[in-house]
Short mmCIF file of C-alpha atoms and ligand atoms in Angstrom, two decimals:
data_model
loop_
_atom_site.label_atom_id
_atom_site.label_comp_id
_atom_site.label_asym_id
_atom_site.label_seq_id
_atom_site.Cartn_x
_atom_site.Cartn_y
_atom_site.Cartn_z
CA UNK M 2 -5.17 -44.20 6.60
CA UNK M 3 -5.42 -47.26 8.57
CA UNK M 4 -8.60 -48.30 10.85
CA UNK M 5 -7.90 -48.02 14.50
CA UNK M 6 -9.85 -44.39 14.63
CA UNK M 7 -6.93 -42.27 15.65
CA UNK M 8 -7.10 -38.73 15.18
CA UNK M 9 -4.31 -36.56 15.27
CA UNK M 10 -4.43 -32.79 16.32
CA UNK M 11 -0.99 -30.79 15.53
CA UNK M 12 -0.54 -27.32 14.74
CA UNK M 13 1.90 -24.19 16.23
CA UNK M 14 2.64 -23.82 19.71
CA UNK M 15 -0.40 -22.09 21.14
CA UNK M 16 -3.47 -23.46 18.63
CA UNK M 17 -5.61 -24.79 21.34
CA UNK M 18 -4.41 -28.38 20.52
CA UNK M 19 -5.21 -29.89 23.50
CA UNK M 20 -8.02 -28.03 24.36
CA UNK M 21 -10.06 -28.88 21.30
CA UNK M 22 -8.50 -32.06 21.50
CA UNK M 23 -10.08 -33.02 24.65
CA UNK M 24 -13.50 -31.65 23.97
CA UNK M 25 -13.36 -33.37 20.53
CA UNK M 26 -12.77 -36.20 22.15
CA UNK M 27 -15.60 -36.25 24.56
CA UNK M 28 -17.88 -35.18 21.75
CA UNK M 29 -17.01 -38.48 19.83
CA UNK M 30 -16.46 -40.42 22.58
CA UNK M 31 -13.19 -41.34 22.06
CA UNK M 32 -9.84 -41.58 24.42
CA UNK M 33 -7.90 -38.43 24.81
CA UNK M 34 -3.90 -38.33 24.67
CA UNK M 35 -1.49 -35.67 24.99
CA UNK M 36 1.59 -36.05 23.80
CA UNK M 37 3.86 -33.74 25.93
CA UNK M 38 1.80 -35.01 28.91
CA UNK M 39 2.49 -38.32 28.19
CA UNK M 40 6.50 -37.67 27.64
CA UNK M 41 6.09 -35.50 31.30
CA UNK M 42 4.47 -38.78 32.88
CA UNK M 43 6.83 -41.00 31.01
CA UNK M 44 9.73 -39.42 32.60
CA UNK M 45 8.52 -37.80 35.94
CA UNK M 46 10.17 -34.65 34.43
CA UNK M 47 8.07 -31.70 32.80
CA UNK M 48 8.95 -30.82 29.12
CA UNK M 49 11.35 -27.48 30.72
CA UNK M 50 13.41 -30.13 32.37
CA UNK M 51 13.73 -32.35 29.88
CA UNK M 52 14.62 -29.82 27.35
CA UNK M 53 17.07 -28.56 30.02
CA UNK M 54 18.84 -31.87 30.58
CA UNK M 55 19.09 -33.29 27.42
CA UNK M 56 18.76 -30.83 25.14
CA UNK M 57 16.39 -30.54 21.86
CA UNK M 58 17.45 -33.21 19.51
CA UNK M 59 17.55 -36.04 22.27
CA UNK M 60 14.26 -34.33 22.63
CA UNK M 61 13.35 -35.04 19.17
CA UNK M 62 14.11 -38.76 19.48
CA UNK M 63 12.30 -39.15 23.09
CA UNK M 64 8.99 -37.60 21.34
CA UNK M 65 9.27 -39.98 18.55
CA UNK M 66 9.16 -43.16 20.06
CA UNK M 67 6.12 -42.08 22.10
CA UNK M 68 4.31 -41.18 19.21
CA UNK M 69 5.38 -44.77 18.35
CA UNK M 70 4.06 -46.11 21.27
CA UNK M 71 0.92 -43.94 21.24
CA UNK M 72 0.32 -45.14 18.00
CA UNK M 73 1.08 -49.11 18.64
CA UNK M 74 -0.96 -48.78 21.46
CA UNK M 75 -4.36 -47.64 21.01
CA UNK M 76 -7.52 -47.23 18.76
CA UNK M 77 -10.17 -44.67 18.92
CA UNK M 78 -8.18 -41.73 20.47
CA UNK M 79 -7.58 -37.85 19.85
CA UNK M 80 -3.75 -37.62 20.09
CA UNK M 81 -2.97 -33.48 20.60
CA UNK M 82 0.54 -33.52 19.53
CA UNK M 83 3.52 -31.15 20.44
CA UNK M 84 3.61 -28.05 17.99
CA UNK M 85 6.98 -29.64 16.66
CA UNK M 86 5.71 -33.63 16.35
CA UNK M 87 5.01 -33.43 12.53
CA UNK M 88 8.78 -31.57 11.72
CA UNK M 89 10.84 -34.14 13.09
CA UNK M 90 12.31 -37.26 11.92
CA UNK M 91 9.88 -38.34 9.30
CA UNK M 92 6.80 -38.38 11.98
CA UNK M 93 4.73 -37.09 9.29
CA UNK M 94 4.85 -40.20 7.28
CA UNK M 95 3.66 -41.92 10.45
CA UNK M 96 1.40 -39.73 11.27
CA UNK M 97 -0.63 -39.62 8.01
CA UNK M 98 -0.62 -43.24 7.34
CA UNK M 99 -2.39 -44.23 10.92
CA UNK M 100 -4.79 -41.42 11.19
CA UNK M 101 -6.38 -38.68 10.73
CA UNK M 102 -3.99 -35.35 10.75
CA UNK M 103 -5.69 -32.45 11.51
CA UNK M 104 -4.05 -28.96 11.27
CA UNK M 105 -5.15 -25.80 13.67
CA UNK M 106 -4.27 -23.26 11.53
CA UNK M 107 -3.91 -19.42 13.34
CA UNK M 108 -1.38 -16.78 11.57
CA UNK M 109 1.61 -15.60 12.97
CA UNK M 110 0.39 -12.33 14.91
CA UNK M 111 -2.56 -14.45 16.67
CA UNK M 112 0.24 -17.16 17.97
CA UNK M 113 2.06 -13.97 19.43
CA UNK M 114 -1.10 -12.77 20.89
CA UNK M 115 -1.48 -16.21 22.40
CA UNK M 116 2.15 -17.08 23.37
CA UNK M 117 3.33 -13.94 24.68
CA UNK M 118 1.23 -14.27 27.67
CA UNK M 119 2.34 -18.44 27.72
CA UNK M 120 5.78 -18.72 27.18
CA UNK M 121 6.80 -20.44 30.79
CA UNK M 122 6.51 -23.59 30.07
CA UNK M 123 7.72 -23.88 26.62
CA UNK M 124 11.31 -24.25 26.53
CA UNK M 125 11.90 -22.95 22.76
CA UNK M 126 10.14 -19.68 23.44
CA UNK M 127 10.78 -18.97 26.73
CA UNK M 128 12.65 -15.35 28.04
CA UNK M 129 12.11 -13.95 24.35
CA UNK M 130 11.16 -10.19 24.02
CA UNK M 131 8.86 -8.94 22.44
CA UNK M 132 10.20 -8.10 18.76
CA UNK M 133 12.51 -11.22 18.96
CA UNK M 134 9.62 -13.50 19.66
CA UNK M 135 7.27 -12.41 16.98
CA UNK M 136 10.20 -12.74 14.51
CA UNK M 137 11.08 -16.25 15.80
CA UNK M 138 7.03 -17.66 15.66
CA UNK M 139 6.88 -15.72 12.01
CA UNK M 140 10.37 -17.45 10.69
CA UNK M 141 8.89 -21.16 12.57
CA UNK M 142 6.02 -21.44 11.44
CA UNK M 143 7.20 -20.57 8.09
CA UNK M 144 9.16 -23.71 8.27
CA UNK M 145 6.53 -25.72 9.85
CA UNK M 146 3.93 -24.95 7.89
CA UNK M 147 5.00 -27.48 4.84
CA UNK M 148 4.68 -30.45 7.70
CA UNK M 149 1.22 -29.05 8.64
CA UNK M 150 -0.04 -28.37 5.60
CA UNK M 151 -0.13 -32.22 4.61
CA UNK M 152 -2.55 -32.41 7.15
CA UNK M 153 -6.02 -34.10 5.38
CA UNK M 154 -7.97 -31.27 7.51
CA UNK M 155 -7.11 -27.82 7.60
CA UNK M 156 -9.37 -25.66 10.18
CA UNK M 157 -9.17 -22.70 11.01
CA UNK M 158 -8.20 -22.83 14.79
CA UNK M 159 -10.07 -19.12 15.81
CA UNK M 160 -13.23 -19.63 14.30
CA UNK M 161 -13.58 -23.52 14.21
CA UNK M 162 -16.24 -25.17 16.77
CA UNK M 163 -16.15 -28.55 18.75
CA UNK M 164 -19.80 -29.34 17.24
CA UNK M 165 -18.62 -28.56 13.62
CA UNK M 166 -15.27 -30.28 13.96
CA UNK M 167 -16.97 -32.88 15.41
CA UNK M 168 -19.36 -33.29 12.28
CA UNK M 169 -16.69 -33.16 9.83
CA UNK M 170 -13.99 -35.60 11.62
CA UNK M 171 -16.93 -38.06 11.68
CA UNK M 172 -17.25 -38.07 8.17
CA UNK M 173 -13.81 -39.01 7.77
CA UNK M 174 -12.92 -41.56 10.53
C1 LIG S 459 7.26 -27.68 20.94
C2 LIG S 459 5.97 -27.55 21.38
C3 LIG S 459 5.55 -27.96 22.72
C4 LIG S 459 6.47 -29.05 23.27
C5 LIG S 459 7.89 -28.61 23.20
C6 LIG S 459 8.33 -28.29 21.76
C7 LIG S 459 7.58 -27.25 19.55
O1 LIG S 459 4.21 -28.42 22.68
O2 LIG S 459 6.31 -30.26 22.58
O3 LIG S 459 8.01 -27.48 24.02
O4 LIG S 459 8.61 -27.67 19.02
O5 LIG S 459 6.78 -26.49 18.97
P1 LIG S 459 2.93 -27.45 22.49
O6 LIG S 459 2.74 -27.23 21.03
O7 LIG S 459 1.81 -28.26 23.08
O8 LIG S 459 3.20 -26.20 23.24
#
């Protein structure tokens, strides 16, 4: 892990990682990113659109090179990334040697309680039913989960506080 203070927040769609993000930001006083806000402002487009237009794996390659830039470009800042950051084209690696990764960790049927009621404006979820959706965020995260799992934190995203995140990540930025 390198020095510049940056803390990376990743997890499944739907962990609260720009929520916490933010307020674990303002606890430690640091700057506040997010990632798929950043790609939105980037390109004037929101994430639907882009996915729309260009389709996932051009995606992919759009969402690395801001995490590039992110990265590059400052010190001392919560980065919540998108639920898919860590899977793609070796981001990990990045990821894990400039900061501290921290996984949100919520099981399966608490990411379908949460996304069923938020699936508008997330392109790989959206117009699912019901069965199909809980099989598709059981079979993801299955996948996802060894790119998360190299996270050096693991929290548990229900039960987890700011306060007591807050205490931890200090010991280990
Ligand atoms: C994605 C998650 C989204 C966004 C895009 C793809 C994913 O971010 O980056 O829709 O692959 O899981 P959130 O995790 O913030 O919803």
């Amino acid at each position: 892990m390198n020095n510049n203070s940056l803390i990376f927040l990743s997890g499944f769609m739907g962990a609260g990682k720009s929520t916490l993000g933010k307020q674990l930001a303002t606890e430690l006083g640091y700057f506040f990113i997010d990632l798929d806000s950043y790609i939105e402002n980037k390109n004037n487009k929101s994430i639907v659109e882009i996915f729309q237009e260009i389709g996932e794996p051009e995606f992919r390659k759009l969402e690395t090179t801001v995490l590039e830039d992110c990265i590059n470009g400052h010190i001392k800042t919560v980065i919540a990334l998108g639920g898919g950051t860590p899977c793609f084209n070796n981001n990990i690696d990045l990821i894990l040697k400039s900061g501290l990764m921290i996984y949100l960790q919520l099981d399966a049927k608490e990411l379908y309680n949460r996304l069923e009621k938020a699936q508008f404006t997330r392109p790989l979820i959206e117009g699912k039913q019901k069965q199909e959706l809980e099989n598709y965020i059981a079979d993801l995260l299955k996948n996802r989960e060894p790119f998360y799992n190299q996270a050096q934190l693991i929290v548990n995203a229900k039960e987890t506080t700011v306060a007591e995140l807050k205490e931890t990540v200090s010991k280990m930025v």
